[in-house]
């Protein structure tokens, strides 16, 4: 991994408090300044290959094992791609139940990420000793808050599990709709939990705005700051931030954008291969190439909450919209500071709760018509796309006459952000390491630029 | 106080989320547990906190919990280090005990997987395979294997992911000084409340492209057995336990979806691919008419050389 003028390599592995398996290396020259830095993904699992030959309706139960923190998103994107292959559209209630599960899965994920994975850096400080810089440390530092966090995450997670059967690696959505209707008492129970979660999400953002972000404004504005493009989903009618069904919007680093339909993704996204990591680098196809130069990146775009907040014209729900206005007046559009992902995450949390409440108040949500009775397998092609917590998720399948998968192409959130995470590490390392001086606090601050994405 | 080290190998983190989903009981147990290493939550590094060490290291612990199977050289190195450093080793989840979903990859060669990923996918600009000999990345192995194919495993907790009740039971047993935990060797059918008429069914096997018959207003014990309805439910050859210790219906069945086998074989060494043929014959279906037989029956248990590429 070394370049010719490398005198020393610092190896940081594993990257911790993230979902996944990564390490990074920082190469220093003779005088101890950073020559280069790279983040590598360690595992090749091959889902795209081994779903080939499987019945397309079974893939939804296989690909949810890509990620145990966001299994719902893979499950639902797969159902959407299978719908396309089979040439069907779910009945409205089936579609709404899927979206509701999508929102309910987002809520504990965002709580987990903000408080368990990211907060230790902010509550205890990036320089705090590694042995206390974790959720147990947060419990020690802010016990009442921690208790509330654990309780809220667990409550939403269990409410979804009670309704959907399995919350980790779900099985409830099926091609053509949803496996069973929602009963009125289930609706009421979920609504009560969602109202509580909405209060908690508003509290969380206010707490962070008062106690967390102001304290670290210097770090936010200096670490992991670089211009890039952004990709996210918007509602076609008004450009509002959308998580489940919409159109994709690709924004360049100056804020100009193009909007396109899911099945056109190949016109906008290409993937580059490097020999030093197992993860590919998706980039803006129209740029013609990708360059990982942190001062002048080419073809690089990012996904996940900050990207969504940047590309959308507005939030889709009222309380979230108020918060977006405050955010934009402080940081502009597009905002390029990587650590602002944590801020954007909490604005999105509010929209997820508000949207779940809207869906649960929709009389159609308890309709009995939730899935097609019988679907004939056939040859086809489908692109299933939605926003996962970590960013845009694209599942593209082709099937044969018997409905067996013949091709699967997956462009997943961590992939989209591969270039961004690499640039963040490089920019932060160059900003923070001079004359060979560094310590675990400095290395952890660099790691925060990876953690912000929740890879 | 018991010290615990936790690691994830070829895994998805679902098992780690299942640990968190122990919920309030976990909060009560925390004072008795000391996590010395758990990458999802704690910043302990393999090569020292400032990257100064040459060799991978993990602190000593009484209990080691490992999720995920082995797909590359780093997984194997971490697993061996965990075995060396921990007195009791728990394989957590079906990936660790039987290969899990990632072991479906054993139906293809590693080169076929790389060829698609790095050259043939419609969005990929063809490039080289990752080069573990030149760069600091692990060597990908030809197949996915389970933990006990490499080291001695003391306790196996299958499930994708394991129900939090079983994880709690294992931790409580260890706190009680026990070093074993015997899970019931029963099938999902043994715990399933659906109605069985034990009559041979006619007609073809159904895929979940069809909706089973049930009344959504009525409880699951009012629904006819999905296998008898013609769906390829893997209940007969799958270990029970997905609904925890509460004795409620298996979770997929409760959602009106057939069991897909995520708890793995009913007992160690059982072969679902063989046993299911008998189960289908008893209800009158022709196993030869199953779509994707190997992919179905080894969905979660492709390690131990069960799934290999044919030809």
XYZ file of C-alpha atoms in Angstrom:
766
model
C 0.000 0.000 0.000
C 2.979 2.260 0.421
C 4.026 4.872 -2.110
C 7.764 5.396 -2.882
C 8.296 8.273 -0.455
C 6.608 6.599 2.515
C 8.820 6.416 5.573
C 6.186 5.202 8.015
C 2.692 3.706 7.861
C 0.153 4.057 10.661
C -2.333 1.224 10.569
C -5.730 1.715 12.222
C -7.883 -1.429 12.316
C -10.574 -2.225 12.863
C -12.478 0.981 12.291
C -14.800 0.804 15.301
C -18.321 1.932 16.155
C -19.396 1.420 12.575
C -21.421 -1.338 10.957
C -18.921 -3.318 8.931
C -15.321 -4.253 8.433
C -12.836 -1.570 7.505
C -9.328 -0.402 8.304
C -7.289 2.572 7.200
C -3.641 3.397 6.709
C -1.899 6.746 6.814
C 1.420 7.044 5.030
C 3.961 9.563 6.353
C 7.117 10.873 4.654
C 10.553 11.352 6.273
C 9.513 14.560 7.964
C 6.340 12.991 9.348
C 3.836 14.659 7.050
C 0.977 12.809 5.369
C 1.702 11.559 1.847
C -1.470 9.568 1.385
C -4.222 7.827 3.346
C -6.612 5.075 2.334
C -9.537 3.234 3.827
C -9.931 -0.409 2.809
C -12.992 -2.655 3.066
C -11.860 -6.127 4.053
C -14.576 -8.499 2.932
C -15.937 -9.766 -0.349
C -19.163 -11.693 0.204
C -20.549 -11.978 -3.322
C -24.302 -11.522 -2.803
C -24.698 -10.354 -6.414
C -23.373 -13.657 -7.657
C -24.982 -16.108 -5.285
C -28.535 -14.807 -5.684
C -28.227 -15.878 -9.335
C -30.260 -19.044 -9.794
C -32.539 -18.311 -6.836
C -36.298 -17.633 -7.315
C -36.733 -13.839 -7.409
C -39.330 -13.884 -4.604
C -36.754 -15.530 -2.306
C -34.054 -12.913 -2.845
C -35.740 -10.497 -0.420
C -35.008 -12.976 2.372
C -31.371 -13.449 1.280
C -30.218 -9.880 0.669
C -31.535 -8.628 4.000
C -28.451 -10.414 5.384
C -26.243 -7.853 3.655
C -26.715 -5.684 6.729
C -28.130 -6.486 10.149
C -28.614 -2.829 11.030
C -30.554 -1.985 7.870
C -32.031 -5.342 6.784
C -35.426 -3.745 6.112
C -34.045 -1.517 3.409
C -32.476 -4.379 1.464
C -35.610 -6.452 2.014
C -37.857 -3.702 0.631
C -35.566 -2.677 -2.254
C -35.473 -6.335 -3.251
C -39.283 -6.576 -3.178
C -39.470 -3.517 -5.413
C -36.971 -4.991 -7.893
C -38.892 -8.297 -7.854
C -42.158 -6.401 -8.511
C -40.481 -4.991 -11.619
C -39.291 -8.385 -12.818
C -42.768 -9.859 -12.282
C -44.533 -6.857 -13.851
C -46.759 -6.094 -10.862
C -47.629 -3.115 -8.670
C -48.660 -3.790 -5.052
C -52.114 -2.640 -3.942
C -51.993 0.778 -2.182
C -52.250 -0.674 1.341
C -49.443 -3.152 0.635
C -47.248 -0.325 -0.581
C -48.106 1.800 2.459
C -47.368 -1.026 4.902
C -43.971 -1.425 3.280
C -43.292 2.312 3.622
C -44.469 2.257 7.231
C -42.020 -0.551 8.067
C -39.333 1.410 6.256
C -39.994 4.445 8.477
C -40.293 2.384 11.672
C -36.964 0.709 10.905
C -35.286 4.078 10.336
C -36.177 5.388 13.787
C -34.186 2.942 16.002
C -31.388 2.944 13.426
C -30.955 6.703 13.691
C -31.166 6.602 17.480
C -28.564 3.822 17.519
C -26.264 5.671 15.198
C -26.462 9.074 16.796
C -26.295 8.026 20.425
C -24.438 4.695 20.473
C -21.972 5.103 17.607
C -21.395 8.844 17.133
C -22.289 10.443 20.483
C -19.339 9.057 22.487
C -17.073 11.312 20.382
C -19.198 14.339 21.130
C -20.382 13.667 24.673
C -17.000 12.469 25.983
C -14.836 14.257 23.393
C -12.763 12.738 20.577
C -9.679 12.755 22.854
C -11.272 10.812 25.703
C -9.487 7.523 26.392
C -10.641 4.750 24.082
C -11.687 2.567 27.007
C -14.416 4.973 28.095
C -15.271 6.516 24.702
C -18.293 4.304 24.098
C -21.930 3.893 24.990
C -21.075 2.655 28.490
C -19.073 5.858 28.951
C -22.087 7.859 27.808
C -24.192 6.017 30.385
C -21.687 7.124 33.026
C -21.564 10.721 31.784
C -25.272 11.234 31.167
C -27.169 8.391 32.838
C -30.703 9.795 32.553
C -30.316 10.576 28.889
C -28.739 7.185 28.206
C -31.606 5.380 29.917
C -34.100 7.273 27.787
C -32.146 6.490 24.606
C -31.898 2.766 25.309
C -35.574 2.631 26.196
C -36.773 4.534 23.108
C -34.670 2.548 20.655
C -35.833 -0.711 22.182
C -39.479 0.315 22.289
C -39.695 1.205 18.589
C -37.679 -1.870 17.610
C -40.004 -4.171 19.582
C -43.160 -2.449 18.311
C -42.040 -3.134 14.741
C -41.135 -6.693 15.649
C -44.540 -7.292 17.187
C -46.269 -6.156 14.028
C -43.890 -7.546 11.425
C -42.755 -10.815 13.036
C -39.049 -10.308 12.665
C -37.343 -6.958 13.066
C -33.815 -8.135 12.254
C -33.845 -9.870 8.856
C -37.534 -9.331 8.186
C -39.800 -11.578 6.155
C -43.045 -9.604 6.140
C -42.871 -7.841 2.766
C -43.411 -10.013 -0.289
C -43.266 -9.365 -4.023
C -46.663 -7.948 -4.919
C -47.272 -6.394 -1.515
C -47.208 -7.254 2.168
C -47.792 -10.619 3.820
C -50.827 -9.748 5.938
C -53.114 -6.794 6.722
C -52.752 -4.528 9.744
C -55.449 -4.818 12.376
C -57.001 -1.764 14.035
C -55.563 -2.574 17.482
C -52.110 -2.939 15.950
C -52.510 0.463 14.298
C -53.418 2.099 17.606
C -50.520 0.506 19.453
C -48.014 1.593 16.826
C -49.419 5.105 16.690
C -48.865 5.561 20.433
C -45.233 4.456 20.103
C -44.643 6.703 17.088
C -46.016 9.763 18.917
C -43.580 9.112 21.752
C -40.735 8.661 19.246
C -41.610 11.975 17.595
C -41.356 13.788 20.930
C -38.038 12.082 21.556
C -36.696 13.014 18.112
C -37.553 16.692 18.626
C -35.917 16.534 22.048
C -32.810 14.889 20.526
C -32.294 17.557 17.899
C -32.791 20.358 20.413
C -30.380 18.655 22.792
C -27.756 18.328 20.053
C -28.232 21.898 18.836
C -27.733 23.243 22.350
C -25.136 20.913 23.827
C -23.260 19.123 21.079
C -22.814 20.927 17.778
C -21.840 24.409 19.107
C -19.079 22.841 21.195
C -17.521 21.167 18.155
C -18.131 23.809 15.492
C -14.364 24.178 14.912
C -13.947 20.450 14.361
C -17.042 20.344 12.125
C -15.647 23.138 9.970
C -12.096 21.775 9.641
C -12.197 17.974 9.697
C -13.411 16.038 6.657
C -14.421 19.141 4.711
C -14.214 18.795 0.917
C -16.496 19.598 -2.011
C -18.372 16.717 -3.646
C -21.546 15.840 -5.474
C -24.577 14.333 -3.727
C -27.219 11.727 -4.583
C -30.611 11.295 -2.966
C -34.300 10.656 -3.595
C -36.950 13.366 -3.914
C -40.705 13.469 -4.427
C -41.241 14.304 -8.113
C -44.156 16.697 -7.479
C -42.269 19.158 -5.248
C -38.679 18.012 -4.709
C -39.341 17.106 -1.042
C -37.038 14.597 0.679
C -38.407 11.108 0.054
C -37.267 7.802 1.540
C -39.372 5.168 -0.201
C -40.670 6.133 -3.656
C -39.524 9.009 -5.797
C -36.892 9.983 -8.316
C -33.151 10.202 -7.932
C -31.420 13.538 -7.925
C -27.680 13.838 -8.584
C -26.246 17.192 -7.520
C -22.789 18.459 -8.447
C -20.516 20.210 -5.945
C -21.876 23.621 -6.915
C -25.494 22.683 -6.312
C -26.641 22.082 -9.917
C -28.567 18.862 -10.339
C -30.168 16.361 -12.701
C -33.224 14.296 -11.777
C -33.895 10.806 -13.152
C -35.942 7.646 -12.737
C -34.565 4.540 -10.991
C -34.174 2.444 -14.111
C -31.945 5.126 -15.649
C -29.303 4.708 -12.922
C -26.767 3.223 -15.315
C -26.678 6.491 -17.275
C -25.530 8.345 -14.163
C -23.468 5.921 -12.100
C -20.367 3.892 -13.005
C -18.114 1.923 -10.665
C -14.332 2.054 -10.504
C -12.114 -0.749 -9.145
C -8.949 -0.345 -7.065
C -6.671 -3.255 -6.125
C -6.259 -2.135 -2.475
C -9.853 -2.604 -1.292
C -12.663 -5.089 -1.905
C -15.233 -2.303 -2.262
C -15.760 -0.581 -5.624
C -15.979 3.178 -6.087
C -19.231 4.351 -7.695
C -18.786 7.754 -9.362
C -20.677 10.256 -11.535
C -20.573 8.673 -14.954
C -20.876 12.015 -16.707
C -17.603 13.208 -15.123
C -15.908 10.493 -17.184
C -13.573 9.471 -14.346
C -13.040 9.493 -10.608
C -10.198 11.309 -8.871
C -9.565 10.897 -5.145
C -7.731 14.201 -4.813
C -9.206 15.794 -1.712
C -8.489 19.340 -2.920
C -10.039 18.780 -6.338
C -12.153 15.632 -6.377
C -13.593 14.588 -9.752
C -16.658 12.394 -10.181
C -17.097 11.995 -6.413
C -20.589 12.099 -4.954
C -21.899 11.169 -1.543
C -25.154 9.719 -0.216
C -26.831 9.318 3.218
C -28.479 12.036 5.315
C -26.370 15.103 4.517
C -26.607 14.233 0.811
C -30.396 13.916 1.052
C -30.643 17.189 2.979
C -28.512 18.847 0.279
C -30.372 17.547 -2.775
C -33.957 18.044 -1.589
C -35.835 21.314 -2.046
C -37.590 20.841 1.265
C -38.492 18.272 3.902
C -41.755 16.372 3.411
C -43.173 17.071 6.883
C -43.706 20.306 8.852
C -41.454 19.966 11.926
C -38.588 18.584 9.861
C -39.009 21.460 7.390
C -38.619 24.052 10.164
C -35.358 22.395 11.184
C -34.085 22.273 7.588
C -34.612 26.035 7.325
C -32.507 26.593 10.458
C -29.819 24.238 9.140
C -29.684 25.884 5.719
C -29.464 29.379 7.164
C -26.400 28.261 9.147
C -24.602 26.040 6.623
C -26.008 26.808 3.148
C -26.761 24.386 0.320
C -24.917 22.228 -0.459
C -23.113 21.901 2.889
C -19.834 19.986 2.511
C -18.821 19.386 6.167
C -18.740 15.635 6.752
C -19.528 15.879 10.470
C -22.809 17.629 9.618
C -24.098 14.176 8.687
C -24.819 13.843 12.403
C -26.961 16.998 12.361
C -28.797 15.994 9.160
C -29.451 12.582 10.719
C -31.540 14.109 13.490
C -33.553 16.303 11.095
C -34.361 13.155 9.127
C -35.317 11.324 12.314
C -38.082 13.897 12.801
C -39.372 13.391 9.237
C -39.399 9.599 9.705
C -41.528 9.905 12.851
C -43.879 12.431 11.261
C -44.251 10.310 8.118
C -44.922 7.149 10.156
C -47.637 9.063 12.010
C -49.190 10.206 8.702
C -49.237 6.646 7.385
C -50.802 5.299 10.572
C -53.520 7.958 10.347
C -54.288 7.020 6.742
C -57.565 5.022 6.729
C -56.230 2.857 3.897
C -53.440 1.432 6.106
C -55.826 -1.181 7.568
C -57.274 -2.257 4.213
C -57.491 -6.017 3.647
C -56.091 -5.681 0.107
C -52.363 -5.939 0.823
C -51.012 -8.360 -1.788
C -51.751 -10.043 -5.068
C -53.297 -13.477 -4.616
C -51.214 -15.199 -7.257
C -48.387 -13.992 -9.468
C -47.032 -15.964 -12.409
C -43.258 -16.171 -12.696
C -41.897 -14.675 -15.899
C -38.820 -13.288 -17.603
C -38.339 -9.654 -16.698
C -36.184 -6.905 -15.333
C -36.634 -4.603 -12.350
C -34.786 -1.853 -10.537
C -35.761 -1.449 -6.882
C -34.524 1.703 -5.306
C -35.025 3.495 -2.002
C -33.143 5.460 0.608
C -31.552 3.368 3.344
C -30.278 5.109 6.486
C -26.807 4.982 4.948
C -27.922 6.230 1.533
C -29.390 5.310 -1.803
C -29.868 1.605 -2.337
C -30.168 0.177 -5.842
C -31.182 -3.447 -6.476
C -31.340 -4.392 -10.158
C -32.396 -7.927 -11.151
C -33.164 -9.838 -14.340
C -35.147 -13.078 -14.360
C -35.753 -16.004 -16.728
C -39.116 -17.521 -17.744
C -39.319 -19.404 -14.455
C -38.729 -16.270 -12.370
C -35.184 -17.310 -11.430
C -32.586 -14.561 -11.137
C -30.123 -14.412 -14.038
C -28.387 -11.149 -13.099
C -28.231 -9.017 -9.973
C -26.456 -5.713 -9.668
C -26.418 -4.041 -6.266
C -25.122 -0.530 -5.705
C -25.320 -0.063 -1.967
C -24.942 2.908 0.329
C -21.472 2.161 1.685
C -20.273 1.809 -1.907
C -21.598 5.229 -2.930
C -19.735 6.730 0.029
C -16.493 4.816 -0.484
C -14.819 7.745 -2.248
C -16.177 10.217 0.308
C -14.888 8.173 3.243
C -11.459 7.911 1.627
C -11.310 11.632 0.939
C -12.486 12.404 4.468
C -9.711 10.281 5.982
C -7.103 11.827 3.699
C -8.230 15.417 4.262
C -8.476 14.936 8.024
C -5.098 13.184 8.252
C -3.401 15.986 6.308
C -5.082 18.629 8.476
C -4.291 16.962 11.816
C -0.914 15.194 11.473
C 2.138 17.435 11.138
C 5.820 16.666 11.779
C 5.045 13.105 12.755
C 2.973 14.148 15.776
C -0.234 12.242 16.478
C -1.951 10.306 19.260
C -5.037 8.138 19.619
C -7.212 11.260 19.951
C -6.006 12.508 16.563
C -6.515 9.094 14.964
C -9.998 8.894 16.466
C -10.874 12.333 15.099
C -9.871 11.042 11.645
C -12.038 7.972 12.253
C -14.995 10.252 12.999
C -15.045 11.189 9.304
C -15.824 7.530 8.504
C -18.212 7.116 11.423
C -20.275 10.120 10.286
C -21.557 8.089 7.342
C -22.500 5.110 9.474
C -20.999 2.704 6.947
C -17.830 -10.031 36.977
C -17.187 -11.852 33.722
C -14.968 -10.413 30.998
C -16.300 -10.694 27.446
C -14.621 -10.196 24.073
C -16.850 -10.046 21.002
C -15.908 -10.226 17.333
C -17.726 -10.390 13.998
C -16.263 -12.176 11.005
C -18.117 -12.801 7.724
C -21.243 -11.289 9.192
C -23.824 -8.548 8.840
C -24.057 -7.240 12.454
C -27.571 -8.657 12.924
C -26.252 -10.779 15.819
C -24.823 -7.679 17.494
C -28.178 -5.914 17.145
C -29.802 -9.017 18.662
C -27.491 -8.591 21.681
C -28.728 -4.987 22.026
C -32.292 -6.253 21.697
C -31.927 -8.097 24.973
C -33.124 -4.712 26.185
C -33.795 -4.041 29.846
C -32.386 -7.421 30.897
C -29.066 -6.411 29.330
C -29.083 -3.203 31.345
C -29.605 -5.307 34.502
C -26.811 -7.696 33.517
C -24.300 -4.976 32.593
C -22.815 -4.540 36.096
C -21.782 -8.203 36.012
C -20.223 -8.029 32.552
C -17.088 -6.314 31.373
C -16.709 -5.983 27.611
C -12.974 -5.777 26.931
C -13.295 -5.898 23.148
C -16.297 -5.370 20.870
C -15.593 -3.429 17.660
C -19.201 -2.356 17.092
C -19.201 -0.410 20.364
C -15.645 -0.037 21.705
C -12.543 1.503 20.076
C -9.982 -1.178 21.000
C -7.614 -1.623 18.021
C -5.867 -4.781 16.791
C -2.543 -3.029 16.184
C -2.443 -0.814 19.275
C -4.227 2.487 19.765
C -1.737 4.382 17.606
C -1.104 1.626 15.083
C 2.298 0.789 16.576
C 2.043 -2.998 16.828
C 3.062 -5.387 14.086
C 0.724 -8.207 15.049
C -3.011 -8.371 15.594
C -3.941 -8.676 19.257
C -7.120 -9.035 21.315
C -7.322 -8.755 25.135
C -7.861 -11.834 27.293
C -11.420 -12.630 28.344
C -13.338 -15.395 30.062
C -15.963 -15.497 27.347
C -15.422 -14.965 23.619
C -18.443 -14.429 21.397
C -17.928 -14.690 17.633
C -20.529 -14.056 14.948
C -20.071 -14.718 11.234
C -18.294 -17.506 9.399
C -14.797 -17.511 7.923
C -14.371 -16.074 4.413
C -10.868 -14.628 4.495
C -7.471 -14.765 6.170
C -8.278 -11.949 8.607
C -11.396 -13.785 9.818
C -9.252 -16.840 10.482
C -6.547 -14.840 12.236
C -9.108 -13.086 14.464
C -10.885 -16.373 15.209
C -7.656 -18.108 16.223
C -6.669 -15.147 18.390
C -10.117 -15.184 20.047
C -9.747 -18.912 20.769
C -6.304 -18.325 22.225
C -7.414 -15.398 24.400
C -10.810 -16.661 25.619
C -11.586 -19.540 27.971
C -15.041 -20.243 26.535
C -15.877 -19.628 22.901
C -19.468 -19.052 21.761
C -20.412 -19.289 18.082
C -23.234 -16.747 17.786
C -25.671 -17.046 14.913
C -26.153 -19.381 11.985
C -23.208 -17.907 10.025
C -20.897 -18.948 12.853
C -22.505 -22.344 13.423
C -23.352 -23.400 9.848
C -22.091 -20.767 7.396
C -25.393 -18.901 7.150
C -26.546 -16.969 4.107
C -23.014 -15.981 2.982
C -22.224 -19.691 2.528
C -24.629 -19.676 -0.433
C -21.507 -18.216 -2.050
C -20.087 -21.748 -1.944
C -22.306 -22.576 -4.924
C -19.957 -20.414 -7.020
C -16.186 -20.305 -7.235
C -14.409 -17.307 -5.756
C -13.173 -16.395 -9.228
C -16.739 -16.336 -10.598
C -17.700 -13.958 -7.793
C -14.712 -11.703 -8.492
C -15.312 -11.793 -12.246
C -18.817 -10.425 -11.806
C -17.887 -7.900 -9.132
C -14.844 -6.414 -10.800
C -15.486 -6.896 -14.536
C -18.944 -8.078 -15.571
C -21.451 -6.038 -13.559
C -23.334 -3.560 -15.769
C -22.078 -0.492 -13.879
C -18.462 -1.609 -13.397
C -15.599 -0.291 -15.493
C -13.516 -3.493 -15.655
C -10.602 -3.500 -13.234
C -8.172 -5.821 -11.467
C -9.015 -8.211 -8.638
C -8.063 -6.879 -5.205
C -4.433 -7.811 -4.609
C -3.807 -9.104 -1.108
C -0.182 -9.884 -1.875
C 0.718 -6.241 -2.560
C -1.709 -4.403 -0.276
C -2.760 -4.765 3.340
C -6.073 -6.538 2.744
C -6.955 -10.109 3.681
C -6.803 -13.031 1.280
C -10.337 -14.066 0.293
C -10.769 -17.836 0.687
C -12.395 -20.138 -1.848
C -15.266 -21.078 0.457
C -17.173 -19.872 3.501
C -16.666 -22.116 6.518
C -18.177 -22.409 9.992
C -16.152 -21.721 13.137
C -15.900 -25.339 14.275
C -14.117 -26.199 11.042
C -11.149 -24.245 12.382
C -11.235 -24.153 16.187
C -12.961 -25.824 19.116
C -16.308 -24.177 19.833
C -17.790 -24.575 23.315
C -21.325 -23.249 22.820
C -23.307 -22.919 19.589
C -26.204 -20.472 19.428
C -27.779 -20.685 15.969
C -30.351 -18.288 14.564
C -30.295 -15.541 11.991
C -30.111 -13.763 14.277
C -30.473 -15.783 17.518
C -33.440 -14.723 19.604
C -32.241 -12.474 22.480
C -33.731 -15.007 24.962
C -31.096 -17.576 23.968
C -28.260 -15.100 24.222
C -29.479 -14.138 27.677
C -29.753 -17.806 28.660
C -26.157 -18.408 27.587
C -24.870 -15.391 29.507
C -26.832 -16.355 32.629
C -25.527 -19.928 32.422
C -21.961 -18.641 32.181
C -22.480 -16.294 35.124
C -23.715 -19.349 36.990
C -20.422 -21.101 36.267
C -21.763 -23.466 33.608
C -19.719 -23.893 30.463
C -22.316 -25.609 28.318
C -25.753 -24.801 27.027
C -27.770 -27.529 25.403
C -30.406 -26.208 23.080
C -33.512 -28.287 22.436
C -33.155 -30.493 19.363
C -36.707 -30.003 18.169
C -38.023 -28.812 14.851
C -39.989 -25.656 14.072
C -42.990 -27.917 13.365
C -42.839 -29.179 16.955
C -43.555 -25.624 18.137
C -45.913 -24.550 15.347
C -49.594 -24.142 16.301
C -51.066 -24.283 12.785
C -53.696 -26.899 11.969
C -52.466 -30.179 10.516
C -54.963 -32.600 9.063
C -52.346 -35.187 8.155
C -54.056 -35.769 4.851
C -52.031 -36.056 1.710
C -52.420 -32.979 -0.414
C -52.805 -32.915 -4.127
C -51.626 -30.275 -6.560
C -48.289 -28.655 -7.175
C -45.850 -27.129 -4.772
C -46.428 -23.425 -4.383
C -43.965 -20.555 -4.315
C -44.554 -17.481 -2.198
C -45.759 -15.789 -5.341
C -49.075 -17.160 -4.083
C -50.920 -16.061 -0.976
C -51.683 -18.781 1.610
C -55.228 -19.173 2.890
C -55.879 -17.598 6.296
C -58.251 -15.223 8.047
C -56.277 -12.149 9.180
C -58.760 -11.519 12.013
C -58.095 -14.938 13.519
C -54.991 -16.118 15.372
C -52.288 -18.132 13.668
C -53.497 -21.396 15.272
C -56.577 -21.066 13.098
C -54.485 -21.316 9.903
C -53.884 -24.573 8.047
C -50.241 -25.773 8.063
C -48.419 -24.002 5.236
C -46.690 -27.196 4.138
C -50.065 -28.894 3.841
C -51.220 -25.868 1.842
C -48.417 -26.706 -0.565
C -45.827 -24.108 0.434
C -42.216 -25.138 0.803
C -42.066 -24.447 4.520
C -38.758 -25.610 6.013
C -40.268 -26.163 9.480
C -39.690 -29.954 9.512
C -35.918 -29.643 9.083
C -35.211 -26.438 10.985
C -34.259 -26.134 14.649
C -36.956 -24.533 16.803
C -36.314 -21.421 18.858
C -36.887 -18.374 16.687
C -39.630 -17.061 18.957
C -37.419 -17.326 22.019
C -38.544 -19.053 25.190
C -42.073 -17.699 25.287
C -43.555 -20.596 23.370
C -45.313 -18.366 20.855
C -45.621 -19.348 17.200
C -42.538 -19.427 14.977
C -42.077 -15.873 13.788
C -42.342 -16.322 10.018
C -45.436 -18.487 10.414
C -46.998 -15.833 12.674
C -46.522 -13.380 9.821
C -48.145 -15.905 7.440
C -44.892 -16.637 5.651
C -43.352 -20.130 5.445
C -40.220 -20.903 7.506
C -37.020 -20.434 5.548
C -34.676 -22.317 7.841
C -32.731 -19.547 9.565
C -32.014 -21.593 12.708
C -30.191 -24.196 10.641
C -30.441 -28.007 10.941
C -32.477 -29.513 13.801
C -29.313 -30.952 15.327
C -25.603 -30.997 14.647
C -24.788 -33.028 11.594
C -28.365 -33.285 10.281
C -28.729 -32.711 6.554
C -31.868 -30.733 5.645
C -31.310 -31.463 1.963
C -31.849 -35.173 2.631
C -34.396 -34.989 5.449
C -36.745 -32.644 3.607
C -37.327 -35.139 0.823
C -39.040 -37.383 3.364
C -41.074 -34.491 4.783
C -42.389 -33.532 1.359
C -43.234 -37.134 0.440
C -45.367 -37.580 3.574
C -47.652 -34.743 2.498
C -47.756 -36.013 -1.066
C -45.493 -33.640 -2.938
C -42.847 -34.601 -5.423
C -39.489 -33.231 -4.185
C -38.166 -33.306 -7.741
C -40.552 -30.473 -8.559
C -38.967 -28.068 -6.075
C -37.536 -24.972 -7.684
C -33.881 -24.365 -6.734
C -33.725 -27.348 -4.363
C -30.106 -26.856 -3.232
C -30.497 -23.115 -2.786
C -33.611 -23.629 -0.632
C -32.462 -26.473 1.516
C -28.968 -25.194 2.215
C -29.938 -21.544 2.444
C -28.472 -21.171 5.927
C -26.248 -24.210 6.224
C -23.846 -24.230 3.289
C -20.628 -24.596 5.323
C -19.129 -27.955 6.398
C -18.714 -28.672 2.672
C -22.491 -29.065 2.288
C -22.654 -26.640 -0.630
C -20.063 -26.918 -3.329
C -20.104 -25.825 -6.904
C -21.159 -28.658 -9.192
C -19.038 -29.180 -12.310
